[in-house]
mmCIF file of C-alpha atoms and ligand atoms in Angstrom:
data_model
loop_
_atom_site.group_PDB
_atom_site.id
_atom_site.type_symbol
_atom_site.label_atom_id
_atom_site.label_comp_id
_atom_site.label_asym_id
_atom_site.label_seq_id
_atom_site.Cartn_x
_atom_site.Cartn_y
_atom_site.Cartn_z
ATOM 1 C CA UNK A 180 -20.402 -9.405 0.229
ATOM 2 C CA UNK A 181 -22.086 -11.122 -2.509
ATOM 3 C CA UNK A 182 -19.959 -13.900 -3.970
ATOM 4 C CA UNK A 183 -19.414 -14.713 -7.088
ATOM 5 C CA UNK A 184 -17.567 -17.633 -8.997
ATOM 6 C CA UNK A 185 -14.685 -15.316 -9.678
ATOM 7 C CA UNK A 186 -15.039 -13.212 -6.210
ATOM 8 C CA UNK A 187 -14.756 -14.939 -3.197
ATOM 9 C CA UNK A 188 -14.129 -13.938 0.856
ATOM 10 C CA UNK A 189 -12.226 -16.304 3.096
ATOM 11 C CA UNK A 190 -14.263 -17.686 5.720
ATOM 12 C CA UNK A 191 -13.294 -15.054 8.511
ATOM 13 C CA UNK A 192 -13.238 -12.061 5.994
ATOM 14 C CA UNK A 193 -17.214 -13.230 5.150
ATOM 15 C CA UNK A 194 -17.827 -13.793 9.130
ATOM 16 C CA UNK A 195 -16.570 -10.438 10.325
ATOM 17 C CA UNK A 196 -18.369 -8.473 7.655
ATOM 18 C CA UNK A 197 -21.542 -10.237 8.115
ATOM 19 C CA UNK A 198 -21.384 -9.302 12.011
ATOM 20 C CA UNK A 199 -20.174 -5.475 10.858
ATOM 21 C CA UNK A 200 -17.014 -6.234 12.692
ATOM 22 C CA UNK A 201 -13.951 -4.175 11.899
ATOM 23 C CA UNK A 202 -12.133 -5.444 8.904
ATOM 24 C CA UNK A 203 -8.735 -4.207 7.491
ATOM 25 C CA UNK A 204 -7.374 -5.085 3.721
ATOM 26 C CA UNK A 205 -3.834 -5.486 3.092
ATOM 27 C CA UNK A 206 -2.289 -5.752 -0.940
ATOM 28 C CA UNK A 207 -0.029 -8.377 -1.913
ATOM 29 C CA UNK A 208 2.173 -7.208 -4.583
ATOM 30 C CA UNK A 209 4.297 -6.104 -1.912
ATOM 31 C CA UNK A 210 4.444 -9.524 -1.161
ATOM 32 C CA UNK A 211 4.916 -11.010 -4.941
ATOM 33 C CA UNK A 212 6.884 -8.194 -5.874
ATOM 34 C CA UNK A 213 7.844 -5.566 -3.181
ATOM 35 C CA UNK A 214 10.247 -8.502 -0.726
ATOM 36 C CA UNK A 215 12.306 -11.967 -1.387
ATOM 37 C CA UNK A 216 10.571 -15.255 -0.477
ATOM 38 C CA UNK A 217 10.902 -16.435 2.857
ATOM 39 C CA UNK A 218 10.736 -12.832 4.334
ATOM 40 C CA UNK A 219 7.799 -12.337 2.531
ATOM 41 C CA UNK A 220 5.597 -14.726 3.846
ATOM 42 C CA UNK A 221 6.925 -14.332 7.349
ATOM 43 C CA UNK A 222 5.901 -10.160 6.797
ATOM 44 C CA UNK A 223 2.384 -11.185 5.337
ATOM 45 C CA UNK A 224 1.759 -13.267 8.285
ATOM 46 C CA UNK A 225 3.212 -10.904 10.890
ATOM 47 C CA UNK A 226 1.371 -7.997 9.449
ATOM 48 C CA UNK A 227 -2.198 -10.197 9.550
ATOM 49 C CA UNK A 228 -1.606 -10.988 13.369
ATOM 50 C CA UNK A 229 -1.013 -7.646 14.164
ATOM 51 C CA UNK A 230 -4.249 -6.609 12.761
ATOM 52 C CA UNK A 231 -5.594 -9.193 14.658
ATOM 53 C CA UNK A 232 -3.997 -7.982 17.903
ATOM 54 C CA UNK A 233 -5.038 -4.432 17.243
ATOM 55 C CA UNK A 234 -8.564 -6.003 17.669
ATOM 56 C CA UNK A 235 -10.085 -6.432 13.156
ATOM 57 C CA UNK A 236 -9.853 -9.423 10.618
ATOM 58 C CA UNK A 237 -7.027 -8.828 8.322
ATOM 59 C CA UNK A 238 -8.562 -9.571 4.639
ATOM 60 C CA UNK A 239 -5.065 -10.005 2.494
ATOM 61 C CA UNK A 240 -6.537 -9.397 -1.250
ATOM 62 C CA UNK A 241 -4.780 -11.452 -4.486
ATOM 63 C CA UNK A 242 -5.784 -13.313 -7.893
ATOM 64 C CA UNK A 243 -5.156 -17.108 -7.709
ATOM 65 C CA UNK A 244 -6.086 -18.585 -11.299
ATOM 66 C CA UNK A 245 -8.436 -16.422 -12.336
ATOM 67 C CA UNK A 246 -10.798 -16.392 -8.460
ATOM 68 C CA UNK A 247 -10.158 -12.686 -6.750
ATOM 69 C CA UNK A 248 -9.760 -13.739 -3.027
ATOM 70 C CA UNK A 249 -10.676 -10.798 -0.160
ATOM 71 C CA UNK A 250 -8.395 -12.567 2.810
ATOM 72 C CA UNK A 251 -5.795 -15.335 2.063
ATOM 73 C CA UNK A 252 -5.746 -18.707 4.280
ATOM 74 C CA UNK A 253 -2.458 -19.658 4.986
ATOM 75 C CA UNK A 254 -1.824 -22.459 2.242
ATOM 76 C CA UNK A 255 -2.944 -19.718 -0.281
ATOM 77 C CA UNK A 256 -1.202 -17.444 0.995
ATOM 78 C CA UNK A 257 2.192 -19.370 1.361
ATOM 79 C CA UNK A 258 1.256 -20.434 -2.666
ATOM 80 C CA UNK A 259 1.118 -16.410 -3.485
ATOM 81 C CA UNK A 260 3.942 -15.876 -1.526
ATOM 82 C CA UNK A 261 6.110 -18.485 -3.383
ATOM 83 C CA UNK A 262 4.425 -17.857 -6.815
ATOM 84 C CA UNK A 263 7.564 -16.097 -9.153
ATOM 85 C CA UNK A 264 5.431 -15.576 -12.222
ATOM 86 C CA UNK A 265 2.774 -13.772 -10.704
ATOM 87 C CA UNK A 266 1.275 -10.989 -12.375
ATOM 88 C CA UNK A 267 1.524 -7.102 -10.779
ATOM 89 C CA UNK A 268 -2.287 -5.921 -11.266
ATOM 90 C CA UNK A 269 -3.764 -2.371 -11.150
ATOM 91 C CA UNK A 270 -7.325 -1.098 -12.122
ATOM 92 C CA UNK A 271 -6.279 -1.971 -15.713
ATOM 93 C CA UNK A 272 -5.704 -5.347 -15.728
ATOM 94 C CA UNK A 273 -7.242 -6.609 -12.381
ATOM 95 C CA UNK A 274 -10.270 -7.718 -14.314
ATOM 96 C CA UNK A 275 -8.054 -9.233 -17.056
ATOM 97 C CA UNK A 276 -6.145 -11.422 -14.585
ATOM 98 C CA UNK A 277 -9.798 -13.047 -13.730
ATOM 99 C CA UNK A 278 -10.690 -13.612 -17.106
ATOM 100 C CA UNK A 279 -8.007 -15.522 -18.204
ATOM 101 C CA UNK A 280 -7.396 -17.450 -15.360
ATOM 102 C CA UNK A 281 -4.032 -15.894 -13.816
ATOM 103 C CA UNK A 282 -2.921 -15.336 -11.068
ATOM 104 C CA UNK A 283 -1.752 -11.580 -9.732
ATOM 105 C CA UNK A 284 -0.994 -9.255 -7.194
ATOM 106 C CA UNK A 285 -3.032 -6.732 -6.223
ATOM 107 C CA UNK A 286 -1.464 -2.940 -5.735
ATOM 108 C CA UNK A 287 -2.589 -0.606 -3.856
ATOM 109 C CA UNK A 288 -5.195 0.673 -6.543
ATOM 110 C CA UNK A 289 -6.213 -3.045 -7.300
ATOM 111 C CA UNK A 290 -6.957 -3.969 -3.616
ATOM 112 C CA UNK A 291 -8.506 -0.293 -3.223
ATOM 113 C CA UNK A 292 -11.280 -1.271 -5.716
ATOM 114 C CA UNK A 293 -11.494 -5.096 -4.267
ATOM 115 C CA UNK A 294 -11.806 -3.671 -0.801
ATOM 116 C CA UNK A 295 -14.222 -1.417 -1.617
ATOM 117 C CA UNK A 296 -16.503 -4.126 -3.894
ATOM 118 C CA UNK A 297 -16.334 -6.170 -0.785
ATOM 119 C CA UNK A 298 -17.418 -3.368 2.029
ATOM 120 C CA UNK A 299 -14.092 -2.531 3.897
ATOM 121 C CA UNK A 300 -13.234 0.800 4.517
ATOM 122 C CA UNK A 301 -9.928 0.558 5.984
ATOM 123 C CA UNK A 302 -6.402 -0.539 4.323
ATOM 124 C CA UNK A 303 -2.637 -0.838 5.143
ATOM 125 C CA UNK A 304 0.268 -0.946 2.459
ATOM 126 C CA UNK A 305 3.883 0.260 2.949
ATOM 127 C CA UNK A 306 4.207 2.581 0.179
ATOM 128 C CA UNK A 307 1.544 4.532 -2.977
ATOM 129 C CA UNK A 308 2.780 4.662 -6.098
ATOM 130 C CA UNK A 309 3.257 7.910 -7.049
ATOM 131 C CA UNK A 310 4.600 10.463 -9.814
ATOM 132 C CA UNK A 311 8.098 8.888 -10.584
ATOM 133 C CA UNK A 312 11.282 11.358 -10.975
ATOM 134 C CA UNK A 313 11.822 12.863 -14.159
ATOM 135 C CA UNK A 314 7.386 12.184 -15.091
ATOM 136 C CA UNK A 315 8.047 15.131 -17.390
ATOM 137 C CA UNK A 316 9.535 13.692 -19.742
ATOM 138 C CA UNK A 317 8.773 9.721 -19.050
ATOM 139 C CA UNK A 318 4.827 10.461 -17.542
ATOM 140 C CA UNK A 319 5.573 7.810 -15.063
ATOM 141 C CA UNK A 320 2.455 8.540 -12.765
ATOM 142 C CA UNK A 321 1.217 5.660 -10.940
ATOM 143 C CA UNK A 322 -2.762 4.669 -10.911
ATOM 144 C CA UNK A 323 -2.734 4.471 -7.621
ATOM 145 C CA UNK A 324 -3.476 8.489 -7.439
ATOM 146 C CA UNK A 325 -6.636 8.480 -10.115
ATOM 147 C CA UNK A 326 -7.860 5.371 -7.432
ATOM 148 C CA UNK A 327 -7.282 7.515 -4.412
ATOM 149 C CA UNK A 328 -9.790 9.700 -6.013
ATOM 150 C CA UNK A 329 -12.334 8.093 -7.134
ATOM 151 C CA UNK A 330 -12.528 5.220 -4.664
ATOM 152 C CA UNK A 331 -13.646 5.198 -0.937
ATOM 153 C CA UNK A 332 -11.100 3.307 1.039
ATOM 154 C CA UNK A 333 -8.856 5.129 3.679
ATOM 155 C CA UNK A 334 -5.161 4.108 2.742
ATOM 156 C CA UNK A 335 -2.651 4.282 5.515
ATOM 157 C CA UNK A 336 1.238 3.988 4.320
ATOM 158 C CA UNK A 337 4.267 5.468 5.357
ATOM 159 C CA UNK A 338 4.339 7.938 3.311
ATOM 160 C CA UNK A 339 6.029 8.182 -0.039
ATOM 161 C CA UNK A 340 9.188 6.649 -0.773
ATOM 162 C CA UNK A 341 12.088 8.961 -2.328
ATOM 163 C CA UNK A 342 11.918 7.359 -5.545
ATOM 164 C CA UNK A 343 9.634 9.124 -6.261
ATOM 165 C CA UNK A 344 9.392 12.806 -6.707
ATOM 166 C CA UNK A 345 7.180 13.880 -3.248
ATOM 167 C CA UNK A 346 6.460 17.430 -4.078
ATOM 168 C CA UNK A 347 4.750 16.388 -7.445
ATOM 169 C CA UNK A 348 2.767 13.495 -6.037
ATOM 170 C CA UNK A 349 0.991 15.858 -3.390
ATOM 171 C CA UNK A 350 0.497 17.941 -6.253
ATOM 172 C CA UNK A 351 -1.593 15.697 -8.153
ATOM 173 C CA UNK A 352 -3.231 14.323 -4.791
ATOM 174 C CA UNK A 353 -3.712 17.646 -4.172
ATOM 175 C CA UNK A 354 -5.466 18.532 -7.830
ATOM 176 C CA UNK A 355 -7.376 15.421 -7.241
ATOM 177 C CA UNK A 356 -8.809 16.253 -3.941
ATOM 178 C CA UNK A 357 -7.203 13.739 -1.891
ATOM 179 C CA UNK A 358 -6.844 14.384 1.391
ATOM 180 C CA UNK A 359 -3.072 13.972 2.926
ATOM 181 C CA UNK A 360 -3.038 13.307 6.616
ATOM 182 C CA UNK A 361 0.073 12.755 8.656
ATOM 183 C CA UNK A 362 -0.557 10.788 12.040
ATOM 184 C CA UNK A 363 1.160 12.739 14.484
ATOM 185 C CA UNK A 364 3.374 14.584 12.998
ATOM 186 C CA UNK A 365 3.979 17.652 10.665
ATOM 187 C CA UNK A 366 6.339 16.598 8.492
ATOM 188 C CA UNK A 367 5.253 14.147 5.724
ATOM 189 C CA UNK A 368 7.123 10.634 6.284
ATOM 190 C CA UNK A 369 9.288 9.723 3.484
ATOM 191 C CA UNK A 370 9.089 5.759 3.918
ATOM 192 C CA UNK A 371 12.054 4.161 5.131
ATOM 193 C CA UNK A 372 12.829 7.873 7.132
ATOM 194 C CA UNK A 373 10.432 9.794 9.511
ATOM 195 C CA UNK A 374 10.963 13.068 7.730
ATOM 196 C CA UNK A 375 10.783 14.216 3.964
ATOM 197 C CA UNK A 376 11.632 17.491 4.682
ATOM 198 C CA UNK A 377 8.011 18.250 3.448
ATOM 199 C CA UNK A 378 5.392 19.666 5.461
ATOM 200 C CA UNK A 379 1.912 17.639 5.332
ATOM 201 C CA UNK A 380 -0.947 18.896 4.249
ATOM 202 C CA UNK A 381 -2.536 18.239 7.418
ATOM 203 C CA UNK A 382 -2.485 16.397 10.522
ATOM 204 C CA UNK A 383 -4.447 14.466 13.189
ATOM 205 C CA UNK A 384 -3.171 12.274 16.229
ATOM 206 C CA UNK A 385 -5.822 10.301 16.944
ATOM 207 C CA UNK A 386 -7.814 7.299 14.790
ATOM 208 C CA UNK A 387 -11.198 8.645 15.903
ATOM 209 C CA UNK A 388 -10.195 12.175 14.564
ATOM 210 C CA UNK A 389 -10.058 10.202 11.249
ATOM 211 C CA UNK A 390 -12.971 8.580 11.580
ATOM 212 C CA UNK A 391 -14.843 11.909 12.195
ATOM 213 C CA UNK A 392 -12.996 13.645 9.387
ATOM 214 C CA UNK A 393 -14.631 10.735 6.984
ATOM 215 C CA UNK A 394 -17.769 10.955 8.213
ATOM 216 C CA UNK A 395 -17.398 14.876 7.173
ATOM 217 C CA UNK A 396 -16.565 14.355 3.898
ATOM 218 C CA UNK A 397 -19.722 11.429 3.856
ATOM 219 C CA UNK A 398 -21.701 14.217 4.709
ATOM 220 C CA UNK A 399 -20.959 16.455 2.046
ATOM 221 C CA UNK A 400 -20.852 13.427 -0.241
ATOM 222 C CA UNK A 401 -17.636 13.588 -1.206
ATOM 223 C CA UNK A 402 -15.864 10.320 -3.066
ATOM 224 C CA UNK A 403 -12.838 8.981 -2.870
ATOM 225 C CA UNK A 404 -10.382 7.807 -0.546
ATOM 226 C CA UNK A 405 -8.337 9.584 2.117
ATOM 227 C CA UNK A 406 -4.225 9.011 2.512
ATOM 228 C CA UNK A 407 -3.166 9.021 5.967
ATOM 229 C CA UNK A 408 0.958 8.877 6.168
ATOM 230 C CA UNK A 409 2.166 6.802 9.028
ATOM 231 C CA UNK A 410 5.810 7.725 9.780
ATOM 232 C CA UNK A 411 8.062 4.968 10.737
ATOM 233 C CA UNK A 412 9.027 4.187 14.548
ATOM 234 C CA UNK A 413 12.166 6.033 15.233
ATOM 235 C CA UNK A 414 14.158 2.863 16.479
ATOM 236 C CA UNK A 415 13.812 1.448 12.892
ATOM 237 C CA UNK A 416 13.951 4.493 10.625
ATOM 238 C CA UNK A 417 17.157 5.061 8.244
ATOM 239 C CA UNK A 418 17.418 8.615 8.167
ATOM 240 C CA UNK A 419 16.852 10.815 4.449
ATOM 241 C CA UNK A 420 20.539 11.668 3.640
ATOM 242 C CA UNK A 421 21.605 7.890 3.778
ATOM 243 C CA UNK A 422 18.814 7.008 2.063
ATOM 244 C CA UNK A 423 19.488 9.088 -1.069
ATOM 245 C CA UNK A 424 22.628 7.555 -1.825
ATOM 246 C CA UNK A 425 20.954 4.475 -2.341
ATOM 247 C CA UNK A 426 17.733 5.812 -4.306
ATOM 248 C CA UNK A 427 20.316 7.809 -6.612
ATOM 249 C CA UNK A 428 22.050 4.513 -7.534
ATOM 250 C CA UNK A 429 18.837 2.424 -8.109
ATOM 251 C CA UNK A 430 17.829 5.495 -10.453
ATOM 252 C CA UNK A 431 20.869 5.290 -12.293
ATOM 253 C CA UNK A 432 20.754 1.587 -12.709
ATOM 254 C CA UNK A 433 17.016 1.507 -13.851
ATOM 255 C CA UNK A 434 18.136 3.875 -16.756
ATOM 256 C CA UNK A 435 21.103 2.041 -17.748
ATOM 257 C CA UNK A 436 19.076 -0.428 -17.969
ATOM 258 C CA UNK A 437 16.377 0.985 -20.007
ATOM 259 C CA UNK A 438 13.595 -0.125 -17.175
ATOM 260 C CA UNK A 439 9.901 1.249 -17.917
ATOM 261 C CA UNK A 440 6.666 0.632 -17.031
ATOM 262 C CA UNK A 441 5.074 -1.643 -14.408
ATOM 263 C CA UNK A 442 8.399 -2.963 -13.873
ATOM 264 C CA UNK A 443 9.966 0.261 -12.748
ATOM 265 C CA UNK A 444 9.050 0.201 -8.607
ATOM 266 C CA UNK A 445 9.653 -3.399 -8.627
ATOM 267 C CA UNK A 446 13.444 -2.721 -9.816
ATOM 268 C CA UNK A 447 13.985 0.171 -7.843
ATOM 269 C CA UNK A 448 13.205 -1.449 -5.000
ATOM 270 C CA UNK A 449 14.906 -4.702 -4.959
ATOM 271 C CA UNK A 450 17.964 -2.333 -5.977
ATOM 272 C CA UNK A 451 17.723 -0.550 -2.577
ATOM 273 C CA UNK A 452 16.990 -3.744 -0.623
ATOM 274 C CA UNK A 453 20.416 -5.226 -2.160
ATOM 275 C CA UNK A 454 22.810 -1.943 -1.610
ATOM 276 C CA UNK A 455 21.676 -1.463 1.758
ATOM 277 C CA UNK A 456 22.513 -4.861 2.703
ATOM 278 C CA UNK A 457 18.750 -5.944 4.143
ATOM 279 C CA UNK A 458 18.623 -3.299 6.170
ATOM 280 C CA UNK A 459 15.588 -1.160 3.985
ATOM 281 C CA UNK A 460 13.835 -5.134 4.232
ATOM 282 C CA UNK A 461 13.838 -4.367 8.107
ATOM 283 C CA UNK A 462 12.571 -0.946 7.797
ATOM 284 C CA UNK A 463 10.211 -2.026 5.564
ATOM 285 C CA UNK A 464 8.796 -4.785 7.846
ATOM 286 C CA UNK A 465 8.570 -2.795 10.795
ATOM 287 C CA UNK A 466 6.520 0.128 9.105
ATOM 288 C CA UNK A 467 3.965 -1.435 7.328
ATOM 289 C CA UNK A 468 3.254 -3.528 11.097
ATOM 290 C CA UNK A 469 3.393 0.192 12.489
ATOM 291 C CA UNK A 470 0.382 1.107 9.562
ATOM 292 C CA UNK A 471 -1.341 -2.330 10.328
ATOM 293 C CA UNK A 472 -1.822 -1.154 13.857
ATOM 294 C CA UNK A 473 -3.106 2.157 12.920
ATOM 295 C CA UNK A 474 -5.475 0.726 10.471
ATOM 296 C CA UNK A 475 -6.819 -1.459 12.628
ATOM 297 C CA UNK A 476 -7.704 1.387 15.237
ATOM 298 C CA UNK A 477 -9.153 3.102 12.330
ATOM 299 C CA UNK A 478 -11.383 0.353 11.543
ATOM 300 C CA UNK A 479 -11.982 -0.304 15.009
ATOM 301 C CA UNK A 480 -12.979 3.605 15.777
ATOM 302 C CA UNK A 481 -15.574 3.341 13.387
ATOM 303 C CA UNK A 482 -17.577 1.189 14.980
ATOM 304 C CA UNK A 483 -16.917 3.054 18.496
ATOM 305 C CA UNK A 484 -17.906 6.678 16.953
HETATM 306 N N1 LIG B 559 5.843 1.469 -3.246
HETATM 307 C C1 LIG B 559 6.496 0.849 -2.248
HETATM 308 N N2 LIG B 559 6.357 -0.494 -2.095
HETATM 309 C C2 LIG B 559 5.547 -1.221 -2.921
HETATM 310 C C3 LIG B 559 4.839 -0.541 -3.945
HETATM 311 C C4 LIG B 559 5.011 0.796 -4.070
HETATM 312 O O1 LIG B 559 7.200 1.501 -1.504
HETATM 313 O O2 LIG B 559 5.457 -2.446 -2.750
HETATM 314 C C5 LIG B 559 3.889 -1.313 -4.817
HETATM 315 C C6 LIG B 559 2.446 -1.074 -4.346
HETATM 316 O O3 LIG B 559 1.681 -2.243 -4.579
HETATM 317 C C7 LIG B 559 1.965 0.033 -5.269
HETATM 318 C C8 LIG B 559 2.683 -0.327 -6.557
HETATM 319 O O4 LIG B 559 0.574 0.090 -5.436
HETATM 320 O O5 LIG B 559 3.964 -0.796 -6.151
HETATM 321 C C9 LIG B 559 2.811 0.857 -7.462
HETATM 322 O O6 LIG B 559 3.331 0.441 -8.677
HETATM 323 P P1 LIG B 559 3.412 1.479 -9.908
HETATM 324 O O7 LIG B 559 4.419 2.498 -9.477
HETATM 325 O O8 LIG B 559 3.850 0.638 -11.063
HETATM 326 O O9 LIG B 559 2.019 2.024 -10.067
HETATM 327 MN MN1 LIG B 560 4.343 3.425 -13.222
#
């Protein structure tokens, strides 16, 4: 990747992309603003090794003061990870956070389009935004859809979380042209549980299968991205119906308190992590290692295939 003063690649990220060896992005407002500091540095850096294990470079993608940074050394990382004030970025105001200096998160649309300017194909998150509850009346639809389709990264995440409303977000993916592939299994994963009682679009159970289904759409020169939905590993799943409680209690708190905007998965989510007691920060943990792994042998299949 060409550097410039405000875009620059860690030392390993440059190394492995310079040999064409497989490389794997990861966001980091799940870091900023998706988990509580320490767990959050302790996820960011057990998530990077297990890319590492699965046999790619993990390339961790954030703002510090104003520099856009494809992989995070550890001190910068630990910095980001302790950072309070940092800002949540999206296609919007990813470019604005480099202007001015600032220092931001990436989401998943943000470190879609950073991947992508810096030649990775592959990424792991835990969760998409997607088309909040109730986006008839409140038109709460996250930008990470409109990235999915116009920018060519392959996104693996464990599906979409319940605070959301799942049928309407694979309607718009679905409108959009984005493909919706559940890794062995039929049922689209619903985050924190296996199971969203939705059936997925479609399915494949191996990384090469997803490797040759890209190279399709290359052929036919289609654009965009591809989401493959990871479910959770059963010994760490909290099943749907206990879940709900939860979700209907953050909703209700996010509208007593009037919350809108960027601000609304942030809430919602360190809602849930409080009323179940830690336990969703386990889940959590545990599935986006279980998408780092499959991202890596996605990144790793296409330079076998
Ligand atoms: N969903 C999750 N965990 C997250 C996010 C979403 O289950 O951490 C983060 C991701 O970075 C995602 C962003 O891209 O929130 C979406 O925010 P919004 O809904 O404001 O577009
Ligand atoms: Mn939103």
């Amino acid at each position: 990747m060409a550097d410039t003063p405000a875009v620059t690649c860690s030392k390993d990220v440059d190394a492995a992309l310079k040999a064409g060896q497989p490389v794997v992005a990861l966001e980091s407002t799940i870091i900023t603003h998706g988990m509580p500091w320490p767990g959050n540095l302790e996820m960011a850096l057990a998530v990077e090794d297990v890319i590492r294990a699965g046999g790619a470079v993990p390339a961790t993608i954030a703002v510090l003061d104003g520099t856009l940074h494809i992989g995070l050394e550890r001190d910068r990382l630990t910095r980001l990870a302790k950072t309070t004030d940092a800002m949540k970025v999206s296609r919007a105001d990813l470019p604005f956070a480099m202007a001015m200096g600032r220092t931001g998160a990436t989401t998943v649309a943000a470190t879609m389009i950073a991947a992508h300017r810096a030649g990775i194909r592959v990424f792991a998150t835990g969760g998409i935004g997607g088309v909040h509850r109730g986006a008839e009346e409140n038109f709460d639809i996250s930008a990470d859809l409109d990235e999915l389709a116009r920018t060519p990264v392959i996104t693996v995440c464990a599906g979409a979380k319940a605070i959301l409303d799942i049928p309407k977000t694979l309607e718009v993916l679905e409108t959009k042209g984005v493909p919706v592939v559940t890794f062995g299994s039929d049922s689209l994963p619903a985050f924190w549980s296996r199971d969203s009682g939705i059936p997925s679009p479609l399915r494949v159970d191996e990384p090469a299968d997803i490797v040759r289904f890209q190279r399709a759409r290359d052929d036919l020169g289609i654009e965009g991205g591809m989401l493959v939905a990871n479910p959770v590993p059963e010994a760490s799943e909290i099943p749907r119906h206990e879940m709900e409680i939860h979700i209907a209690e953050a909703l209700r708190m996010a509208e007593a308190q009037k919350i809108t905007g960027k601000d609304v998965t942030p809430f919602l989510l360190a809602r849930i992590f409080e009323s179940t007691g830690g336990k969703s920060l386990k889940t959590n943990i545990a599935l986006v290692k279980n998408n780092a792994a499959l991202a890596a042998g996605i990144a790793c299949a296409f330079h076998s295939a």
